[in-house]
mmCIF file with all atom_site columns, C-alpha atoms in Angstrom:
data_model
loop_
_atom_site.group_PDB
_atom_site.id
_atom_site.type_symbol
_atom_site.label_atom_id
_atom_site.label_alt_id
_atom_site.label_comp_id
_atom_site.label_asym_id
_atom_site.label_entity_id
_atom_site.label_seq_id
_atom_site.pdbx_PDB_ins_code
_atom_site.Cartn_x
_atom_site.Cartn_y
_atom_site.Cartn_z
_atom_site.occupancy
_atom_site.B_iso_or_equiv
_atom_site.pdbx_formal_charge
_atom_site.auth_seq_id
_atom_site.auth_comp_id
_atom_site.auth_asym_id
_atom_site.auth_atom_id
_atom_site.pdbx_PDB_model_num
ATOM 1   C CA . MET H 1 1   ? -60.343 13.427  52.566 1.00 0.00 ? 1   MET H CA 1
ATOM 2   C CA . LYS H 1 2   ? -61.953 11.578  49.658 1.00 0.00 ? 2   LYS H CA 1
ATOM 3   C CA . ALA H 1 3   ? -60.374 14.000  47.199 1.00 0.00 ? 3   ALA H CA 1
ATOM 4   C CA . ILE H 1 4   ? -56.890 13.324  48.605 1.00 0.00 ? 4   ILE H CA 1
ATOM 5   C CA . LYS H 1 5   ? -57.493 9.565   48.473 1.00 0.00 ? 5   LYS H CA 1
ATOM 6   C CA . LYS H 1 6   ? -58.689 9.794   44.844 1.00 0.00 ? 6   LYS H CA 1
ATOM 7   C CA . SER H 1 7   ? -55.701 11.968  43.940 1.00 0.00 ? 7   SER H CA 1
ATOM 8   C CA . LEU H 1 8   ? -53.273 9.490   45.497 1.00 0.00 ? 8   LEU H CA 1
ATOM 9   C CA . ILE H 1 9   ? -54.908 6.569   43.685 1.00 0.00 ? 9   ILE H CA 1
ATOM 10  C CA . PHE H 1 10  ? -54.782 8.520   40.411 1.00 0.00 ? 10  PHE H CA 1
ATOM 11  C CA . ILE H 1 11  ? -51.088 9.361   40.936 1.00 0.00 ? 11  ILE H CA 1
ATOM 12  C CA . PHE H 1 12  ? -50.320 5.722   41.816 1.00 0.00 ? 12  PHE H CA 1
ATOM 13  C CA . ILE H 1 13  ? -52.085 4.430   38.680 1.00 0.00 ? 13  ILE H CA 1
ATOM 14  C CA . LEU H 1 14  ? -50.346 7.059   36.544 1.00 0.00 ? 14  LEU H CA 1
ATOM 15  C CA . LEU H 1 15  ? -46.928 6.099   37.949 1.00 0.00 ? 15  LEU H CA 1
ATOM 16  C CA . LEU H 1 16  ? -47.747 2.422   37.399 1.00 0.00 ? 16  LEU H CA 1
ATOM 17  C CA . PHE H 1 17  ? -48.609 3.107   33.748 1.00 0.00 ? 17  PHE H CA 1
ATOM 18  C CA . ILE H 1 18  ? -45.382 5.070   33.282 1.00 0.00 ? 18  ILE H CA 1
ATOM 19  C CA . TYR H 1 19  ? -43.377 2.264   34.899 1.00 0.00 ? 19  TYR H CA 1
ATOM 20  C CA . VAL H 1 20  ? -45.006 -0.464  32.763 1.00 0.00 ? 20  VAL H CA 1
ATOM 21  C CA . GLY H 1 21  ? -44.557 1.714   29.661 1.00 0.00 ? 21  GLY H CA 1
ATOM 22  C CA . GLY H 1 22  ? -40.847 2.080   30.488 1.00 0.00 ? 22  GLY H CA 1
ATOM 23  C CA . ILE H 1 23  ? -40.534 -1.693  30.856 1.00 0.00 ? 23  ILE H CA 1
ATOM 24  C CA . TYR H 1 24  ? -42.138 -2.156  27.442 1.00 0.00 ? 24  TYR H CA 1
ATOM 25  C CA . VAL H 1 25  ? -39.974 0.474   25.735 1.00 0.00 ? 25  VAL H CA 1
ATOM 26  C CA . PHE H 1 26  ? -36.667 -0.602  27.274 1.00 0.00 ? 26  PHE H CA 1
ATOM 27  C CA . SER H 1 27  ? -37.361 -4.257  26.530 1.00 0.00 ? 27  SER H CA 1
ATOM 28  C CA . ASN H 1 28  ? -36.904 -3.303  22.886 1.00 0.00 ? 28  ASN H CA 1
ATOM 29  C CA . TYR H 1 29  ? -34.622 -0.245  22.964 1.00 0.00 ? 29  TYR H CA 1
ATOM 30  C CA . PHE H 1 30  ? -31.267 0.537   24.528 1.00 0.00 ? 30  PHE H CA 1
ATOM 31  C CA . PHE H 1 31  ? -31.185 2.899   27.474 1.00 0.00 ? 31  PHE H CA 1
ATOM 32  C CA . PRO H 1 32  ? -30.004 6.461   26.762 1.00 0.00 ? 32  PRO H CA 1
ATOM 33  C CA . SER H 1 33  ? -26.206 6.852   27.068 1.00 0.00 ? 33  SER H CA 1
ATOM 34  C CA . THR H 1 34  ? -25.579 3.256   25.979 1.00 0.00 ? 34  THR H CA 1
ATOM 35  C CA . THR H 1 35  ? -22.282 2.693   24.184 1.00 0.00 ? 35  THR H CA 1
ATOM 36  C CA . VAL H 1 36  ? -21.080 -0.460  22.465 1.00 0.00 ? 36  VAL H CA 1
ATOM 37  C CA . ASN H 1 37  ? -17.314 -0.566  21.920 1.00 0.00 ? 37  ASN H CA 1
ATOM 38  C CA . GLY H 1 38  ? -17.243 3.211   22.328 1.00 0.00 ? 38  GLY H CA 1
ATOM 39  C CA . HIS H 1 39  ? -20.035 3.900   19.809 1.00 0.00 ? 39  HIS H CA 1
ATOM 40  C CA . ASP H 1 40  ? -23.201 5.627   21.027 1.00 0.00 ? 40  ASP H CA 1
ATOM 41  C CA . LEU H 1 41  ? -26.235 3.419   20.405 1.00 0.00 ? 41  LEU H CA 1
ATOM 42  C CA . GLY H 1 42  ? -28.567 4.957   22.975 1.00 0.00 ? 42  GLY H CA 1
ATOM 43  C CA . LEU H 1 43  ? -32.306 4.688   22.240 1.00 0.00 ? 43  LEU H CA 1
ATOM 44  C CA . THR H 1 44  ? -31.768 2.414   19.211 1.00 0.00 ? 44  THR H CA 1
ATOM 45  C CA . LYS H 1 45  ? -33.488 -0.935  18.801 1.00 0.00 ? 45  LYS H CA 1
ATOM 46  C CA . ILE H 1 46  ? -31.724 -3.800  20.546 1.00 0.00 ? 46  ILE H CA 1
ATOM 47  C CA . ALA H 1 47  ? -32.751 -6.128  17.695 1.00 0.00 ? 47  ALA H CA 1
ATOM 48  C CA . ASP H 1 48  ? -30.919 -3.862  15.208 1.00 0.00 ? 48  ASP H CA 1
ATOM 49  C CA . LEU H 1 49  ? -27.630 -3.866  17.128 1.00 0.00 ? 49  LEU H CA 1
ATOM 50  C CA . LYS H 1 50  ? -25.536 -5.504  14.393 1.00 0.00 ? 50  LYS H CA 1
ATOM 51  C CA . LYS H 1 51  ? -27.093 -3.407  11.621 1.00 0.00 ? 51  LYS H CA 1
ATOM 52  C CA . ASN H 1 52  ? -26.537 -0.140  13.517 1.00 0.00 ? 52  ASN H CA 1
ATOM 53  C CA . TYR H 1 53  ? -22.993 -1.121  14.499 1.00 0.00 ? 53  TYR H CA 1
ATOM 54  C CA . ASP H 1 54  ? -22.119 -2.006  10.886 1.00 0.00 ? 54  ASP H CA 1
ATOM 55  C CA . LYS H 1 55  ? -23.577 1.316   9.729  1.00 0.00 ? 55  LYS H CA 1
ATOM 56  C CA . ILE H 1 56  ? -21.219 3.162   12.079 1.00 0.00 ? 56  ILE H CA 1
ATOM 57  C CA . ALA H 1 57  ? -18.248 1.406   10.450 1.00 0.00 ? 57  ALA H CA 1
ATOM 58  C CA . ASP H 1 58  ? -19.555 2.251   6.967  1.00 0.00 ? 58  ASP H CA 1
ATOM 59  C CA . GLU H 1 59  ? -19.745 5.939   7.907  1.00 0.00 ? 59  GLU H CA 1
ATOM 60  C CA . TYR H 1 60  ? -16.364 6.022   9.673  1.00 0.00 ? 60  TYR H CA 1
ATOM 61  C CA . PHE H 1 61  ? -13.854 8.747   8.758  1.00 0.00 ? 61  PHE H CA 1
ATOM 62  C CA . LEU H 1 62  ? -10.617 10.124  10.141 1.00 0.00 ? 62  LEU H CA 1
ATOM 63  C CA . ASN H 1 63  ? -9.965  13.878  10.075 1.00 0.00 ? 63  ASN H CA 1
ATOM 64  C CA . ILE H 1 64  ? -6.257  14.585  9.837  1.00 0.00 ? 64  ILE H CA 1
ATOM 65  C CA . GLU H 1 65  ? -4.862  17.985  10.792 1.00 0.00 ? 65  GLU H CA 1
ATOM 66  C CA . SER H 1 66  ? -1.472  18.995  9.393  1.00 0.00 ? 66  SER H CA 1
ATOM 67  C CA . LYS H 1 67  ? 0.457   22.110  8.383  1.00 0.00 ? 67  LYS H CA 1
ATOM 68  C CA . ARG H 1 68  ? -1.274  21.861  5.043  1.00 0.00 ? 68  ARG H CA 1
ATOM 69  C CA . GLY H 1 69  ? -4.757  21.943  6.504  1.00 0.00 ? 69  GLY H CA 1
ATOM 70  C CA . ARG H 1 70  ? -7.460  19.480  7.406  1.00 0.00 ? 70  ARG H CA 1
ATOM 71  C CA . GLU H 1 71  ? -7.941  16.355  5.319  1.00 0.00 ? 71  GLU H CA 1
ATOM 72  C CA . ARG H 1 72  ? -10.167 13.331  5.619  1.00 0.00 ? 72  ARG H CA 1
ATOM 73  C CA . ILE H 1 73  ? -9.855  9.612   4.982  1.00 0.00 ? 73  ILE H CA 1
ATOM 74  C CA . ASP H 1 74  ? -13.181 7.785   4.602  1.00 0.00 ? 74  ASP H CA 1
ATOM 75  C CA . SER H 1 75  ? -13.747 4.123   5.438  1.00 0.00 ? 75  SER H CA 1
ATOM 76  C CA . LYS H 1 76  ? -14.672 3.485   1.806  1.00 0.00 ? 76  LYS H CA 1
ATOM 77  C CA . ASP H 1 77  ? -11.164 4.584   0.749  1.00 0.00 ? 77  ASP H CA 1
ATOM 78  C CA . PHE H 1 78  ? -9.607  1.515   2.381  1.00 0.00 ? 78  PHE H CA 1
ATOM 79  C CA . ASP H 1 79  ? -12.517 -0.981  2.644  1.00 0.00 ? 79  ASP H CA 1
ATOM 80  C CA . TYR H 1 80  ? -12.878 -0.641  6.412  1.00 0.00 ? 80  TYR H CA 1
ATOM 81  C CA . GLU H 1 81  ? -15.183 -3.126  8.136  1.00 0.00 ? 81  GLU H CA 1
ATOM 82  C CA . ASP H 1 82  ? -15.992 -3.521  11.808 1.00 0.00 ? 82  ASP H CA 1
ATOM 83  C CA . LYS H 1 83  ? -18.280 -6.452  12.546 1.00 0.00 ? 83  LYS H CA 1
ATOM 84  C CA . LEU H 1 84  ? -19.618 -7.636  15.871 1.00 0.00 ? 84  LEU H CA 1
ATOM 85  C CA . ILE H 1 85  ? -18.817 -11.253 16.664 1.00 0.00 ? 85  ILE H CA 1
ATOM 86  C CA . GLU H 1 86  ? -20.783 -11.200 19.898 1.00 0.00 ? 86  GLU H CA 1
ATOM 87  C CA . ASP H 1 87  ? -24.097 -9.383  20.095 1.00 0.00 ? 87  ASP H CA 1
ATOM 88  C CA . LYS H 1 88  ? -25.391 -10.401 23.500 1.00 0.00 ? 88  LYS H CA 1
ATOM 89  C CA . VAL H 1 89  ? -26.336 -7.323  25.461 1.00 0.00 ? 89  VAL H CA 1
ATOM 90  C CA . SER H 1 90  ? -28.240 -7.729  28.672 1.00 0.00 ? 90  SER H CA 1
ATOM 91  C CA . GLN H 1 91  ? -30.124 -4.856  30.168 1.00 0.00 ? 91  GLN H CA 1
ATOM 92  C CA . ASN H 1 92  ? -32.821 -5.239  32.772 1.00 0.00 ? 92  ASN H CA 1
ATOM 93  C CA . PRO H 1 93  ? -35.868 -3.200  31.719 1.00 0.00 ? 93  PRO H CA 1
ATOM 94  C CA . PHE H 1 94  ? -37.389 -3.508  35.203 1.00 0.00 ? 94  PHE H CA 1
ATOM 95  C CA . TYR H 1 95  ? -34.734 -1.087  36.512 1.00 0.00 ? 95  TYR H CA 1
ATOM 96  C CA . TRP H 1 96  ? -35.114 1.386   33.653 1.00 0.00 ? 96  TRP H CA 1
ATOM 97  C CA . PHE H 1 97  ? -35.861 4.329   35.964 1.00 0.00 ? 97  PHE H CA 1
ATOM 98  C CA . ILE H 1 98  ? -32.369 3.951   37.480 1.00 0.00 ? 98  ILE H CA 1
ATOM 99  C CA . SER H 1 99  ? -30.514 2.769   34.354 1.00 0.00 ? 99  SER H CA 1
ATOM 100 C CA . ILE H 1 100 ? -31.478 5.810   32.274 1.00 0.00 ? 100 ILE H CA 1
ATOM 101 C CA . LEU H 1 101 ? -29.524 7.990   34.693 1.00 0.00 ? 101 LEU H CA 1
ATOM 102 C CA . VAL H 1 102 ? -26.144 6.227   34.382 1.00 0.00 ? 102 VAL H CA 1
ATOM 103 C CA . PRO H 1 103 ? -23.992 5.443   31.330 1.00 0.00 ? 103 PRO H CA 1
ATOM 104 C CA . ASN H 1 104 ? -24.190 1.846   30.135 1.00 0.00 ? 104 ASN H CA 1
ATOM 105 C CA . GLU H 1 105 ? -21.035 0.626   28.416 1.00 0.00 ? 105 GLU H CA 1
ATOM 106 C CA . TYR H 1 106 ? -20.659 -2.709  26.659 1.00 0.00 ? 106 TYR H CA 1
ATOM 107 C CA . ASN H 1 107 ? -17.407 -4.067  25.256 1.00 0.00 ? 107 ASN H CA 1
ATOM 108 C CA . LEU H 1 108 ? -18.359 -6.792  22.821 1.00 0.00 ? 108 LEU H CA 1
ATOM 109 C CA . LYS H 1 109 ? -16.073 -8.953  20.713 1.00 0.00 ? 109 LYS H CA 1
ATOM 110 C CA . ASN H 1 110 ? -15.618 -7.472  17.293 1.00 0.00 ? 110 ASN H CA 1
ATOM 111 C CA . GLU H 1 111 ? -13.440 -7.937  14.249 1.00 0.00 ? 111 GLU H CA 1
ATOM 112 C CA . SER H 1 112 ? -12.171 -5.016  12.232 1.00 0.00 ? 112 SER H CA 1
ATOM 113 C CA . ASN H 1 113 ? -10.493 -5.377  8.855  1.00 0.00 ? 113 ASN H CA 1
ATOM 114 C CA . TYR H 1 114 ? -9.236  -3.062  6.175  1.00 0.00 ? 114 TYR H CA 1
ATOM 115 C CA . ASN H 1 115 ? -7.214  -3.241  2.983  1.00 0.00 ? 115 ASN H CA 1
ATOM 116 C CA . GLU H 1 116 ? -3.616  -2.304  3.905  1.00 0.00 ? 116 GLU H CA 1
ATOM 117 C CA . GLU H 1 117 ? -2.652  -1.393  0.334  1.00 0.00 ? 117 GLU H CA 1
ATOM 118 C CA . LYS H 1 118 ? -5.655  0.896   -0.120 1.00 0.00 ? 118 LYS H CA 1
ATOM 119 C CA . LEU H 1 119 ? -4.999  2.509   3.267  1.00 0.00 ? 119 LEU H CA 1
ATOM 120 C CA . GLU H 1 120 ? -1.368  3.135   2.337  1.00 0.00 ? 120 GLU H CA 1
ATOM 121 C CA . LYS H 1 121 ? -2.466  4.632   -0.987 1.00 0.00 ? 121 LYS H CA 1
ATOM 122 C CA . ALA H 1 122 ? -5.067  6.839   0.755  1.00 0.00 ? 122 ALA H CA 1
ATOM 123 C CA . ILE H 1 123 ? -2.481  8.055   3.270  1.00 0.00 ? 123 ILE H CA 1
ATOM 124 C CA . PHE H 1 124 ? 0.144   8.866   0.660  1.00 0.00 ? 124 PHE H CA 1
ATOM 125 C CA . ASN H 1 125 ? -2.467  10.758  -1.382 1.00 0.00 ? 125 ASN H CA 1
ATOM 126 C CA . LEU H 1 126 ? -2.915  13.228  1.476  1.00 0.00 ? 126 LEU H CA 1
ATOM 127 C CA . ARG H 1 127 ? -1.415  16.695  0.912  1.00 0.00 ? 127 ARG H CA 1
ATOM 128 C CA . ALA H 1 128 ? 0.602   16.259  4.112  1.00 0.00 ? 128 ALA H CA 1
ATOM 129 C CA . PHE H 1 129 ? 2.602   13.457  2.454  1.00 0.00 ? 129 PHE H CA 1
ATOM 130 C CA . LYS H 1 130 ? 3.185   15.158  -0.919 1.00 0.00 ? 130 LYS H CA 1
ATOM 131 C CA . ASN H 1 131 ? 5.984   17.532  -1.943 1.00 0.00 ? 131 ASN H CA 1
ATOM 132 C CA . MET H 1 132 ? 7.558   17.608  1.490  1.00 0.00 ? 132 MET H CA 1
ATOM 133 C CA . GLU H 1 133 ? 10.218  20.249  2.065  1.00 0.00 ? 133 GLU H CA 1
ATOM 134 C CA . GLU H 1 134 ? 13.056  19.545  4.467  1.00 0.00 ? 134 GLU H CA 1
ATOM 135 C CA . PRO H 1 135 ? 13.480  21.918  7.413  1.00 0.00 ? 135 PRO H CA 1
ATOM 136 C CA . LYS H 1 136 ? 16.392  24.300  7.146  1.00 0.00 ? 136 LYS H CA 1
ATOM 137 C CA . ASP H 1 137 ? 18.453  25.501  10.093 1.00 0.00 ? 137 ASP H CA 1
ATOM 138 C CA . ALA H 1 138 ? 19.105  29.171  10.722 1.00 0.00 ? 138 ALA H CA 1
ATOM 139 C CA . GLU H 1 139 ? 22.462  30.172  9.337  1.00 0.00 ? 139 GLU H CA 1
ATOM 140 C CA . ILE H 1 140 ? 24.786  33.098  9.085  1.00 0.00 ? 140 ILE H CA 1
ATOM 141 C CA . ILE H 1 141 ? 25.308  34.299  5.538  1.00 0.00 ? 141 ILE H CA 1
ATOM 142 C CA . PHE H 1 142 ? 27.261  37.121  3.935  1.00 0.00 ? 142 PHE H CA 1
ATOM 143 C CA . LYS H 1 143 ? 24.878  39.445  2.122  1.00 0.00 ? 143 LYS H CA 1
ATOM 144 C CA . ASP H 1 144 ? 25.339  43.058  0.975  1.00 0.00 ? 144 ASP H CA 1
ATOM 145 C CA . ASN H 1 145 ? 28.865  43.295  2.489  1.00 0.00 ? 145 ASN H CA 1
ATOM 146 C CA . LYS H 1 146 ? 27.711  42.218  5.941  1.00 0.00 ? 146 LYS H CA 1
ATOM 147 C CA . PHE H 1 147 ? 26.852  39.097  7.881  1.00 0.00 ? 147 PHE H CA 1
ATOM 148 C CA . VAL H 1 148 ? 23.165  38.439  8.516  1.00 0.00 ? 148 VAL H CA 1
ATOM 149 C CA . ILE H 1 149 ? 21.260  35.629  10.141 1.00 0.00 ? 149 ILE H CA 1
ATOM 150 C CA . GLU H 1 150 ? 18.948  33.844  7.781  1.00 0.00 ? 150 GLU H CA 1
ATOM 151 C CA . ASP H 1 151 ? 15.915  32.518  9.663  1.00 0.00 ? 151 ASP H CA 1
ATOM 152 C CA . GLU H 1 152 ? 15.205  28.842  9.967  1.00 0.00 ? 152 GLU H CA 1
ATOM 153 C CA . VAL H 1 153 ? 12.592  27.259  7.737  1.00 0.00 ? 153 VAL H CA 1
ATOM 154 C CA . GLU H 1 154 ? 10.329  24.755  9.462  1.00 0.00 ? 154 GLU H CA 1
ATOM 155 C CA . GLY H 1 155 ? 9.549   22.827  6.289  1.00 0.00 ? 155 GLY H CA 1
ATOM 156 C CA . THR H 1 156 ? 6.762   20.347  5.669  1.00 0.00 ? 156 THR H CA 1
ATOM 157 C CA . SER H 1 157 ? 8.684   17.095  5.938  1.00 0.00 ? 157 SER H CA 1
ATOM 158 C CA . LEU H 1 158 ? 7.084   14.465  8.168  1.00 0.00 ? 158 LEU H CA 1
ATOM 159 C CA . LYS H 1 159 ? 8.581   11.567  10.053 1.00 0.00 ? 159 LYS H CA 1
ATOM 160 C CA . VAL H 1 160 ? 6.753   9.327   7.584  1.00 0.00 ? 160 VAL H CA 1
ATOM 161 C CA . ALA H 1 161 ? 7.019   6.007   9.427  1.00 0.00 ? 161 ALA H CA 1
ATOM 162 C CA . ASP H 1 162 ? 5.853   7.523   12.737 1.00 0.00 ? 162 ASP H CA 1
ATOM 163 C CA . ALA H 1 163 ? 2.989   9.461   11.124 1.00 0.00 ? 163 ALA H CA 1
ATOM 164 C CA . PHE H 1 164 ? 1.894   6.395   9.151  1.00 0.00 ? 164 PHE H CA 1
ATOM 165 C CA . LYS H 1 165 ? 1.935   4.260   12.309 1.00 0.00 ? 165 LYS H CA 1
ATOM 166 C CA . GLU H 1 166 ? -0.072  6.886   14.212 1.00 0.00 ? 166 GLU H CA 1
ATOM 167 C CA . ILE H 1 167 ? -2.719  7.036   11.459 1.00 0.00 ? 167 ILE H CA 1
ATOM 168 C CA . LYS H 1 168 ? -3.076  3.241   11.485 1.00 0.00 ? 168 LYS H CA 1
ATOM 169 C CA . GLU H 1 169 ? -3.420  3.216   15.294 1.00 0.00 ? 169 GLU H CA 1
ATOM 170 C CA . ALA H 1 170 ? -6.017  5.999   15.136 1.00 0.00 ? 170 ALA H CA 1
ATOM 171 C CA . ILE H 1 171 ? -8.077  3.972   12.663 1.00 0.00 ? 171 ILE H CA 1
ATOM 172 C CA . GLU H 1 172 ? -7.754  0.767   14.690 1.00 0.00 ? 172 GLU H CA 1
ATOM 173 C CA . ASN H 1 173 ? -8.891  2.653   17.816 1.00 0.00 ? 173 ASN H CA 1
ATOM 174 C CA . GLY H 1 174 ? -11.811 4.318   16.027 1.00 0.00 ? 174 GLY H CA 1
ATOM 175 C CA . GLN H 1 175 ? -10.565 7.887   16.529 1.00 0.00 ? 175 GLN H CA 1
ATOM 176 C CA . GLU H 1 176 ? -12.193 10.540  14.404 1.00 0.00 ? 176 GLU H CA 1
ATOM 177 C CA . ASN H 1 177 ? -9.526  13.254  14.688 1.00 0.00 ? 177 ASN H CA 1
ATOM 178 C CA . LEU H 1 178 ? -5.738  13.145  14.512 1.00 0.00 ? 178 LEU H CA 1
ATOM 179 C CA . ASP H 1 179 ? -3.163  15.937  14.634 1.00 0.00 ? 179 ASP H CA 1
ATOM 180 C CA . LEU H 1 180 ? 0.037   15.218  12.684 1.00 0.00 ? 180 LEU H CA 1
ATOM 181 C CA . ASN H 1 181 ? 1.774   18.473  13.641 1.00 0.00 ? 181 ASN H CA 1
ATOM 182 C CA . GLU H 1 182 ? 3.929   16.721  16.237 1.00 0.00 ? 182 GLU H CA 1
ATOM 183 C CA . PHE H 1 183 ? 5.404   14.472  13.520 1.00 0.00 ? 183 PHE H CA 1
ATOM 184 C CA . TYR H 1 184 ? 7.086   17.205  11.484 1.00 0.00 ? 184 TYR H CA 1
ATOM 185 C CA . LEU H 1 185 ? 10.870  17.310  11.345 1.00 0.00 ? 185 LEU H CA 1
ATOM 186 C CA . LYS H 1 186 ? 12.202  20.322  13.191 1.00 0.00 ? 186 LYS H CA 1
ATOM 187 C CA . PRO H 1 187 ? 15.205  22.478  12.328 1.00 0.00 ? 187 PRO H CA 1
ATOM 188 C CA . LYS H 1 188 ? 18.153  21.821  14.606 1.00 0.00 ? 188 LYS H CA 1
#
């Protein structure tokens, strides 16, 4: 009976130490699965919120898929900045044992800016926007004393305004991947 009592006391003290340790850790660090404005900041220091958030903006890129392959626009190409205006995040470390099991999402006020001219230049330097060929409809031609159907040519010409708008929206929404294949002109 004494052994069971000692074991229960030991287990209780151990659990108490784990609980107090969790309070200490999560007073200084975000819970796992914590996102701020869609960016994963789980298990990072709460005090470094602005620094970590700014670092995410500095490392931002957009992968663009097109008929001419995959290309990338980096945040440095168009002076992209995303700064937090509000950095008040409240998490209760006393409930850490429950909070680590559920996602914690914070939507804080932020301000994102970029250089429009540099973005336009970066977009028009992509292979997808260079040397575009118009699509060509299938047609009947007379060749070698007979009529034959010449196949259509899909071409590489984009709906430039729509593709440009979609790229800007993707950047403003923080997307990392964008497929431009739906913006190609189609043969009729």
